[in-house]
Amino acid sequence: MNQVLPNLQPRLAEIFTHLHEHPEISWQEKQTTKYIANLLKEAQMEPQLFEDMTGLYVDIGKGTPSVGFRTDIDALWQEVDGEFKANHSCGHDGHMTMAIGTALVLKDMEHLLPGAVRILFQPAEEKAQGARAFVDKGLIDPLEYLFGVHVRPLKELRDGTYAPALYHGAAKLFTGTIIGEEAHGARPELGINAIEVGSAIIEGLQKIWTDPNVSSSVKMTQFNAGGTSTNIIPGKATFSIDARAQTNEVMESLTDGVERVKASVEAMYGAKISLTVDAHIVAALVNDEALQHMNSAIVDVVGESACTPPVVTPGGEDFHFYTYERPNLKATMLGLGCGVTPGLHHPKMTFNRERLITGVNIITRAILRAL
């Protein structure tokens, strides 16, 4: 493996450049899927694609795979220099590059592998839907271990340091509609003011109690009501609620609280309120054995001084849905300290690409340890 890695660096730079310059948003990663599949085929691998969705996976080694590595492949849709476009500002281009590099290294040493490995190229992470789709297809069912990776901002990890686990928080995004009753501004008693109903929801959200020892928040982030006439009491409004919690248990408490607020405000005003969960990202469920394999791999590659404690971060990550749905799966994510600036999801985000080869080395060693 040590002989292969130095020769891989120029290839990884080429792969990253292509992926960075050809971003595609969630569920539209058609060319990305095709590009990765062709690379794997050129390396004498047999990638498996899907007829009904983007993404792919490949197995390396003999027998049923017991260890897996997952990367996300989608980009964000955001404004860059005044133009809305697909943009890799969350590091998925780097994650894909490391996954491809790991696949190439494992393929080169396939005859030495004591078991099989599955590399998963998952779509739609940014919509928190891709992991669920892969679970539904049974792609992780044979796995005992699953590893992932995410580049980290300077606020969390110094450039050139690495964490054996990322404790992401849970997030739940709600959208709702208020149906009240329109009325003339001079006769408010004849209407049900959707804005006042929305105000009561906001007040109720502020009174939801959760465990004060666990970081959490719930707040309204969008509200739309009324037209161009100021003398009409609006009878309809739409809104969004963003809920965050560091644990899944507290997220359940927040969810119950939101439902209670909805019911009480409906009863108070006689309005009808619909509420839908648009996205649910679960908090990290990190396995100690997987964490120790990743910790040892980091120390093997860069030494103890560059190995940091696990990172606790309020951000969310679709990766953790795998362990949420399959609690027996032993999983952790490598935190790659690569100087992400100005920050994740910033339209001009950049990072030290020289760390990608180190990531490949660490990930490969973790996989070999798990095997």
Short mmCIF file of C-alpha atoms in Angstrom, two decimals:
data_model
loop_
_atom_site.label_atom_id
_atom_site.label_comp_id
_atom_site.label_asym_id
_atom_site.label_seq_id
_atom_site.Cartn_x
_atom_site.Cartn_y
_atom_site.Cartn_z
CA MET A 1 0.00 0.00 0.00
CA ASN A 2 2.79 2.44 0.81
CA GLN A 3 4.24 1.93 -2.67
CA VAL A 4 0.91 2.63 -4.36
CA LEU A 5 -0.05 5.81 -2.49
CA PRO A 6 2.74 8.16 -3.69
CA ASN A 7 1.98 7.29 -7.31
CA LEU A 8 -1.70 7.99 -6.68
CA GLN A 9 -1.30 11.67 -5.78
CA PRO A 10 -1.31 13.11 -9.34
CA ARG A 11 -4.27 10.92 -10.24
CA LEU A 12 -6.24 12.12 -7.23
CA ALA A 13 -5.55 15.74 -8.16
CA GLU A 14 -6.91 15.10 -11.65
CA ILE A 15 -10.00 13.34 -10.33
CA PHE A 16 -10.72 16.09 -7.80
CA THR A 17 -10.41 18.81 -10.42
CA HIS A 18 -12.93 17.09 -12.68
CA LEU A 19 -15.43 16.47 -9.89
CA HIS A 20 -15.04 20.00 -8.53
CA GLU A 21 -15.67 21.52 -11.95
CA HIS A 22 -18.71 19.33 -12.74
CA PRO A 23 -21.03 19.56 -9.71
CA GLU A 24 -24.58 18.19 -9.83
CA ILE A 25 -27.38 18.68 -7.31
CA SER A 26 -29.23 15.96 -5.40
CA TRP A 27 -30.86 13.21 -7.48
CA GLN A 28 -29.42 14.74 -10.65
CA GLU A 29 -25.88 13.35 -10.32
CA LYS A 30 -26.09 11.50 -13.63
CA GLN A 31 -22.77 12.57 -15.13
CA THR A 32 -21.03 12.20 -11.77
CA THR A 33 -22.32 8.63 -11.51
CA LYS A 34 -21.20 7.88 -15.06
CA TYR A 35 -17.74 9.39 -14.51
CA ILE A 36 -17.11 7.37 -11.34
CA ALA A 37 -18.39 4.16 -12.92
CA ASN A 38 -16.06 4.60 -15.89
CA LEU A 39 -13.07 5.20 -13.61
CA LEU A 40 -13.81 2.03 -11.69
CA LYS A 41 -14.29 0.02 -14.88
CA GLU A 42 -10.94 1.26 -16.20
CA ALA A 43 -9.39 -0.13 -13.01
CA GLN A 44 -10.94 -3.57 -13.69
CA MET A 45 -13.70 -3.16 -11.11
CA GLU A 46 -17.39 -3.93 -11.61
CA PRO A 47 -19.49 -0.98 -10.40
CA GLN A 48 -23.20 -1.58 -9.82
CA LEU A 49 -25.61 1.14 -10.98
CA PHE A 50 -29.37 1.54 -10.50
CA GLU A 51 -32.16 1.86 -13.02
CA ASP A 52 -34.30 4.09 -10.81
CA MET A 53 -31.79 6.49 -9.24
CA THR A 54 -28.30 7.96 -9.37
CA GLY A 55 -25.38 6.68 -7.33
CA LEU A 56 -23.53 3.37 -7.42
CA TYR A 57 -21.49 0.91 -5.40
CA VAL A 58 -18.62 -1.46 -6.01
CA ASP A 59 -17.39 -4.56 -4.15
CA ILE A 60 -13.69 -5.36 -3.92
CA GLY A 61 -12.37 -8.71 -2.73
CA LYS A 62 -13.84 -12.17 -2.50
CA GLY A 63 -17.06 -13.16 -0.81
CA THR A 64 -19.77 -11.08 0.83
CA PRO A 65 -18.57 -7.62 1.90
CA SER A 66 -18.38 -7.07 5.66
CA VAL A 67 -16.75 -3.63 5.70
CA GLY A 68 -17.96 -0.59 3.81
CA PHE A 69 -17.00 2.98 3.06
CA ARG A 70 -19.57 5.57 2.00
CA THR A 71 -19.14 8.88 0.23
CA ASP A 72 -21.72 11.49 -0.76
CA ILE A 73 -21.74 12.66 -4.40
CA ASP A 74 -24.15 15.62 -4.66
CA ALA A 75 -23.51 19.35 -4.65
CA LEU A 76 -25.41 22.31 -3.23
CA TRP A 77 -27.55 24.74 -5.23
CA GLN A 78 -26.49 28.25 -4.24
CA GLU A 79 -25.68 31.73 -5.45
CA VAL A 80 -22.07 32.11 -6.59
CA ASP A 81 -20.97 35.52 -7.87
CA GLY A 82 -24.57 36.52 -8.50
CA GLU A 83 -25.55 33.32 -10.31
CA PHE A 84 -27.44 30.35 -8.86
CA LYS A 85 -25.70 27.11 -9.75
CA ALA A 86 -24.62 23.70 -8.50
CA ASN A 87 -21.54 24.15 -6.32
CA HIS A 88 -19.30 21.81 -4.31
CA SER A 89 -19.07 23.92 -1.16
CA CYS A 90 -19.52 21.06 1.32
CA GLY A 91 -16.50 18.98 0.33
CA HIS A 92 -18.28 16.14 -1.44
CA ASP A 93 -15.85 16.49 -4.33
CA GLY A 94 -13.06 15.71 -1.86
CA HIS A 95 -15.01 12.87 -0.28
CA MET A 96 -15.58 11.25 -3.69
CA THR A 97 -11.91 11.65 -4.55
CA MET A 98 -10.90 9.84 -1.35
CA ALA A 99 -13.45 7.07 -1.97
CA ILE A 100 -12.15 6.52 -5.50
CA GLY A 101 -8.56 6.58 -4.24
CA THR A 102 -9.41 4.03 -1.55
CA ALA A 103 -11.07 1.80 -4.14
CA LEU A 104 -7.98 1.98 -6.38
CA VAL A 105 -5.65 1.09 -3.50
CA LEU A 106 -7.82 -1.81 -2.35
CA LYS A 107 -8.14 -3.12 -5.90
CA ASP A 108 -4.36 -3.04 -6.27
CA MET A 109 -3.98 -5.21 -3.16
CA GLU A 110 -7.14 -7.28 -3.71
CA HIS A 111 -5.25 -10.57 -3.64
CA LEU A 112 -4.11 -9.77 -0.08
CA LEU A 113 -7.52 -8.82 1.33
CA PRO A 114 -8.88 -11.24 3.96
CA GLY A 115 -12.44 -10.31 2.98
CA ALA A 116 -14.54 -8.10 0.75
CA VAL A 117 -15.15 -4.34 0.96
CA ARG A 118 -18.09 -2.33 -0.39
CA ILE A 119 -17.56 1.28 -1.51
CA LEU A 120 -20.85 3.22 -1.65
CA PHE A 121 -21.27 6.38 -3.73
CA GLN A 122 -24.46 7.84 -2.26
CA PRO A 123 -26.62 10.53 -3.90
CA ALA A 124 -28.79 13.20 -2.27
CA GLU A 125 -26.99 13.71 1.03
CA GLU A 126 -27.87 17.40 0.98
CA LYS A 127 -31.57 16.50 0.90
CA ALA A 128 -31.12 13.91 3.67
CA GLN A 129 -32.67 11.28 1.40
CA GLY A 130 -29.82 9.27 -0.11
CA ALA A 131 -28.95 7.13 2.91
CA ARG A 132 -32.59 6.09 3.30
CA ALA A 133 -32.65 5.05 -0.37
CA PHE A 134 -29.52 2.93 0.06
CA VAL A 135 -30.94 1.33 3.22
CA ASP A 136 -34.15 0.50 1.34
CA LYS A 137 -32.08 -1.22 -1.37
CA GLY A 138 -30.40 -3.40 1.26
CA LEU A 139 -26.91 -2.18 0.37
CA ILE A 140 -25.65 -2.11 3.96
CA ASP A 141 -27.41 -5.25 5.19
CA PRO A 142 -24.34 -7.54 4.83
CA LEU A 143 -21.97 -5.01 6.45
CA GLU A 144 -20.57 -5.21 9.97
CA TYR A 145 -18.59 -1.95 9.72
CA LEU A 146 -19.22 1.27 7.80
CA PHE A 147 -16.83 4.21 7.59
CA GLY A 148 -17.28 7.71 6.21
CA VAL A 149 -15.35 10.98 6.00
CA HIS A 150 -16.05 14.71 6.09
CA VAL A 151 -13.73 17.68 5.66
CA ARG A 152 -13.81 19.98 8.68
CA PRO A 153 -13.59 23.75 9.10
CA LEU A 154 -10.67 25.36 10.91
CA LYS A 155 -13.00 26.17 13.80
CA GLU A 156 -13.19 22.44 14.55
CA LEU A 157 -9.90 20.94 13.35
CA ARG A 158 -6.53 22.46 12.51
CA ASP A 159 -5.12 21.73 9.08
CA GLY A 160 -3.20 18.45 9.27
CA THR A 161 -5.11 17.00 12.23
CA TYR A 162 -7.64 14.18 12.14
CA ALA A 163 -10.52 13.05 14.36
CA PRO A 164 -11.70 9.40 14.64
CA ALA A 165 -15.38 10.36 14.98
CA LEU A 166 -17.80 13.19 14.22
CA TYR A 167 -20.73 13.60 16.57
CA HIS A 168 -23.18 15.45 14.35
CA GLY A 169 -26.45 16.64 15.78
CA ALA A 170 -30.00 15.87 14.69
CA ALA A 171 -32.06 18.22 12.54
CA LYS A 172 -35.71 18.22 11.56
CA LEU A 173 -37.24 20.65 9.07
CA PHE A 174 -41.01 21.21 9.14
CA THR A 175 -43.27 23.09 6.73
CA GLY A 176 -46.79 24.10 7.66
CA THR A 177 -49.94 25.82 6.47
CA ILE A 178 -52.37 27.82 8.57
CA ILE A 179 -56.00 27.97 7.41
CA GLY A 180 -57.95 30.66 9.22
CA GLU A 181 -60.68 32.97 7.93
CA GLU A 182 -60.28 36.15 5.91
CA ALA A 183 -62.13 39.27 7.03
CA HIS A 184 -62.28 43.03 6.51
CA GLY A 185 -59.74 44.94 8.56
CA ALA A 186 -62.60 46.82 10.21
CA ARG A 187 -64.26 43.60 11.38
CA PRO A 188 -61.54 41.38 12.88
CA GLU A 189 -64.09 39.50 15.00
CA LEU A 190 -65.38 37.88 11.80
CA GLY A 191 -62.03 36.39 10.83
CA ILE A 192 -59.24 34.15 12.08
CA ASN A 193 -56.01 36.06 11.52
CA ALA A 194 -53.35 33.69 10.20
CA ILE A 195 -50.60 36.09 11.28
CA GLU A 196 -51.84 36.05 14.89
CA VAL A 197 -51.99 32.26 14.71
CA GLY A 198 -48.38 32.23 13.47
CA SER A 199 -47.36 34.54 16.31
CA ALA A 200 -48.92 32.13 18.80
CA ILE A 201 -46.95 29.26 17.25
CA ILE A 202 -43.71 31.24 17.65
CA GLU A 203 -44.53 31.95 21.29
CA GLY A 204 -45.34 28.30 21.86
CA LEU A 205 -42.08 27.10 20.30
CA GLN A 206 -40.15 29.32 22.72
CA LYS A 207 -41.75 27.52 25.66
CA ILE A 208 -40.86 23.96 24.63
CA TRP A 209 -38.77 22.40 27.40
CA THR A 210 -36.00 19.88 26.76
CA ASP A 211 -33.04 18.55 28.74
CA PRO A 212 -30.93 21.65 29.50
CA ASN A 213 -27.76 19.54 29.47
CA VAL A 214 -28.15 18.84 25.74
CA SER A 215 -27.80 21.56 23.12
CA SER A 216 -31.03 22.15 21.17
CA SER A 217 -33.12 24.83 19.46
CA VAL A 218 -36.44 25.15 17.66
CA LYS A 219 -37.52 28.28 15.79
CA MET A 220 -39.66 29.50 12.90
CA THR A 221 -37.46 30.35 9.92
CA GLN A 222 -40.03 31.31 7.25
CA PHE A 223 -43.48 32.92 7.34
CA ASN A 224 -45.62 34.15 4.46
CA ALA A 225 -49.09 35.67 4.75
CA GLY A 226 -51.27 38.33 3.18
CA GLY A 227 -51.33 39.95 -0.23
CA THR A 228 -50.96 43.53 -1.44
CA SER A 229 -54.04 44.88 0.32
CA THR A 230 -53.41 46.06 3.87
CA ASN A 231 -57.07 46.19 4.89
CA ILE A 232 -57.66 42.45 4.60
CA ILE A 233 -57.07 40.16 7.54
CA PRO A 234 -55.23 37.17 6.00
CA GLY A 235 -56.82 33.79 6.45
CA LYS A 236 -53.95 31.71 5.15
CA ALA A 237 -50.23 31.54 5.84
CA THR A 238 -47.32 29.17 5.23
CA PHE A 239 -44.33 28.72 7.51
CA SER A 240 -41.21 26.66 8.18
CA ILE A 241 -39.71 25.44 11.45
CA ASP A 242 -36.08 24.41 11.98
CA ALA A 243 -35.37 22.08 14.94
CA ARG A 244 -31.88 21.06 16.10
CA ALA A 245 -30.68 18.76 18.89
CA GLN A 246 -27.41 17.09 19.76
CA THR A 247 -29.12 13.75 20.48
CA ASN A 248 -31.95 11.81 18.89
CA GLU A 249 -33.74 11.58 22.26
CA VAL A 250 -33.92 15.35 22.62
CA MET A 251 -35.05 15.65 19.00
CA GLU A 252 -37.97 13.37 19.87
CA SER A 253 -38.83 15.72 22.75
CA LEU A 254 -38.69 18.72 20.42
CA THR A 255 -40.92 16.96 17.90
CA ASP A 256 -43.48 16.14 20.59
CA GLY A 257 -43.34 19.77 21.71
CA VAL A 258 -43.97 21.08 18.20
CA GLU A 259 -47.00 18.79 17.88
CA ARG A 260 -48.36 19.99 21.23
CA VAL A 261 -47.94 23.63 20.17
CA LYS A 262 -49.79 22.90 16.93
CA ALA A 263 -52.70 21.26 18.74
CA SER A 264 -53.02 23.95 21.41
CA VAL A 265 -52.90 26.84 18.92
CA GLU A 266 -55.49 25.14 16.73
CA ALA A 267 -57.81 24.83 19.73
CA MET A 268 -57.17 28.38 20.88
CA TYR A 269 -57.90 30.06 17.54
CA GLY A 270 -60.17 27.57 15.80
CA ALA A 271 -57.73 27.46 12.89
CA LYS A 272 -56.53 24.41 10.99
CA ILE A 273 -52.78 23.86 10.92
CA SER A 274 -51.10 21.25 8.74
CA LEU A 275 -47.54 20.22 9.54
CA THR A 276 -45.17 18.12 7.42
CA VAL A 277 -41.63 16.90 8.12
CA ASP A 278 -39.65 17.73 4.97
CA ALA A 279 -36.31 16.43 6.21
CA HIS A 280 -35.07 14.48 9.22
CA ILE A 281 -31.36 14.13 9.87
CA VAL A 282 -30.52 11.94 12.84
CA ALA A 283 -27.75 12.50 15.36
CA ALA A 284 -24.58 10.44 15.23
CA LEU A 285 -24.52 6.93 16.67
CA VAL A 286 -20.80 6.16 16.86
CA ASN A 287 -19.60 2.64 17.61
CA ASP A 288 -16.61 2.30 19.97
CA GLU A 289 -14.97 -0.51 17.99
CA ALA A 290 -15.23 1.42 14.73
CA LEU A 291 -13.89 4.52 16.47
CA GLN A 292 -10.89 2.58 17.79
CA HIS A 293 -10.10 1.19 14.34
CA MET A 294 -10.19 4.73 12.92
CA ASN A 295 -8.15 6.11 15.83
CA SER A 296 -5.46 3.46 15.32
CA ALA A 297 -5.41 4.11 11.58
CA ILE A 298 -4.85 7.84 12.17
CA VAL A 299 -2.00 7.14 14.58
CA ASP A 300 -0.46 4.66 12.11
CA VAL A 301 -0.44 7.23 9.32
CA VAL A 302 0.22 10.61 10.97
CA GLY A 303 1.17 9.84 14.56
CA GLU A 304 -0.51 10.52 17.89
CA SER A 305 0.19 14.27 17.83
CA ALA A 306 -2.05 14.73 14.78
CA CYS A 307 -4.87 12.56 16.17
CA THR A 308 -7.46 14.65 18.01
CA PRO A 309 -10.42 13.66 20.19
CA PRO A 310 -13.77 13.14 18.43
CA VAL A 311 -15.47 16.32 17.22
CA VAL A 312 -18.89 17.36 18.50
CA THR A 313 -20.56 19.55 15.89
CA PRO A 314 -24.09 21.02 15.59
CA GLY A 315 -24.17 20.31 11.85
CA GLY A 316 -26.11 17.39 10.40
CA GLU A 317 -25.04 14.50 8.19
CA ASP A 318 -27.15 11.93 6.32
CA PHE A 319 -24.52 9.24 7.02
CA HIS A 320 -25.91 8.59 10.50
CA PHE A 321 -29.23 7.36 9.14
CA TYR A 322 -27.48 4.06 8.41
CA THR A 323 -26.87 3.33 12.09
CA TYR A 324 -30.24 4.80 13.06
CA GLU A 325 -31.95 2.20 10.86
CA ARG A 326 -29.41 -0.58 11.51
CA PRO A 327 -28.31 -0.21 15.18
CA ASN A 328 -25.99 -3.23 14.95
CA LEU A 329 -23.89 -1.55 12.25
CA LYS A 330 -20.52 -0.42 13.62
CA ALA A 331 -19.84 3.00 12.13
CA THR A 332 -17.83 6.18 12.47
CA MET A 333 -16.76 9.12 10.30
CA LEU A 334 -13.22 10.40 9.88
CA GLY A 335 -12.90 14.13 10.50
CA LEU A 336 -10.37 15.47 7.99
CA GLY A 337 -8.62 18.62 9.21
CA CYS A 338 -7.76 20.32 5.93
CA GLY A 339 -8.15 24.03 6.60
CA VAL A 340 -11.69 24.51 5.27
CA THR A 341 -12.21 28.26 4.80
CA PRO A 342 -14.23 30.47 5.03
CA GLY A 343 -16.48 27.58 6.12
CA LEU A 344 -18.69 24.74 4.95
CA HIS A 345 -21.46 25.81 2.53
CA HIS A 346 -19.75 29.14 1.83
CA PRO A 347 -19.92 29.67 -1.98
CA LYS A 348 -16.14 30.23 -2.09
CA MET A 349 -15.24 27.37 0.26
CA THR A 350 -11.77 25.94 -0.27
CA PHE A 351 -9.46 23.55 1.56
CA ASN A 352 -5.98 22.01 1.44
CA ARG A 353 -6.28 19.31 -1.22
CA GLU A 354 -2.93 17.83 -0.22
CA ARG A 355 -4.76 16.19 2.69
CA LEU A 356 -6.82 13.97 0.38
CA ILE A 357 -4.01 11.45 -0.07
CA THR A 358 -3.63 11.27 3.72
CA GLY A 359 -7.35 10.64 3.97
CA VAL A 360 -7.06 7.74 1.51
CA ASN A 361 -4.25 6.26 3.58
CA ILE A 362 -6.16 6.56 6.87
CA ILE A 363 -9.42 5.21 5.42
CA THR A 364 -7.66 2.25 3.80
CA ARG A 365 -5.90 1.35 7.06
CA ALA A 366 -9.16 1.59 9.00
CA ILE A 367 -10.84 -0.75 6.51
CA LEU A 368 -7.98 -3.24 6.71
CA ARG A 369 -8.13 -3.19 10.51
CA ALA A 370 -11.88 -3.83 10.44
CA LEU A 371 -11.40 -6.71 7.99
#
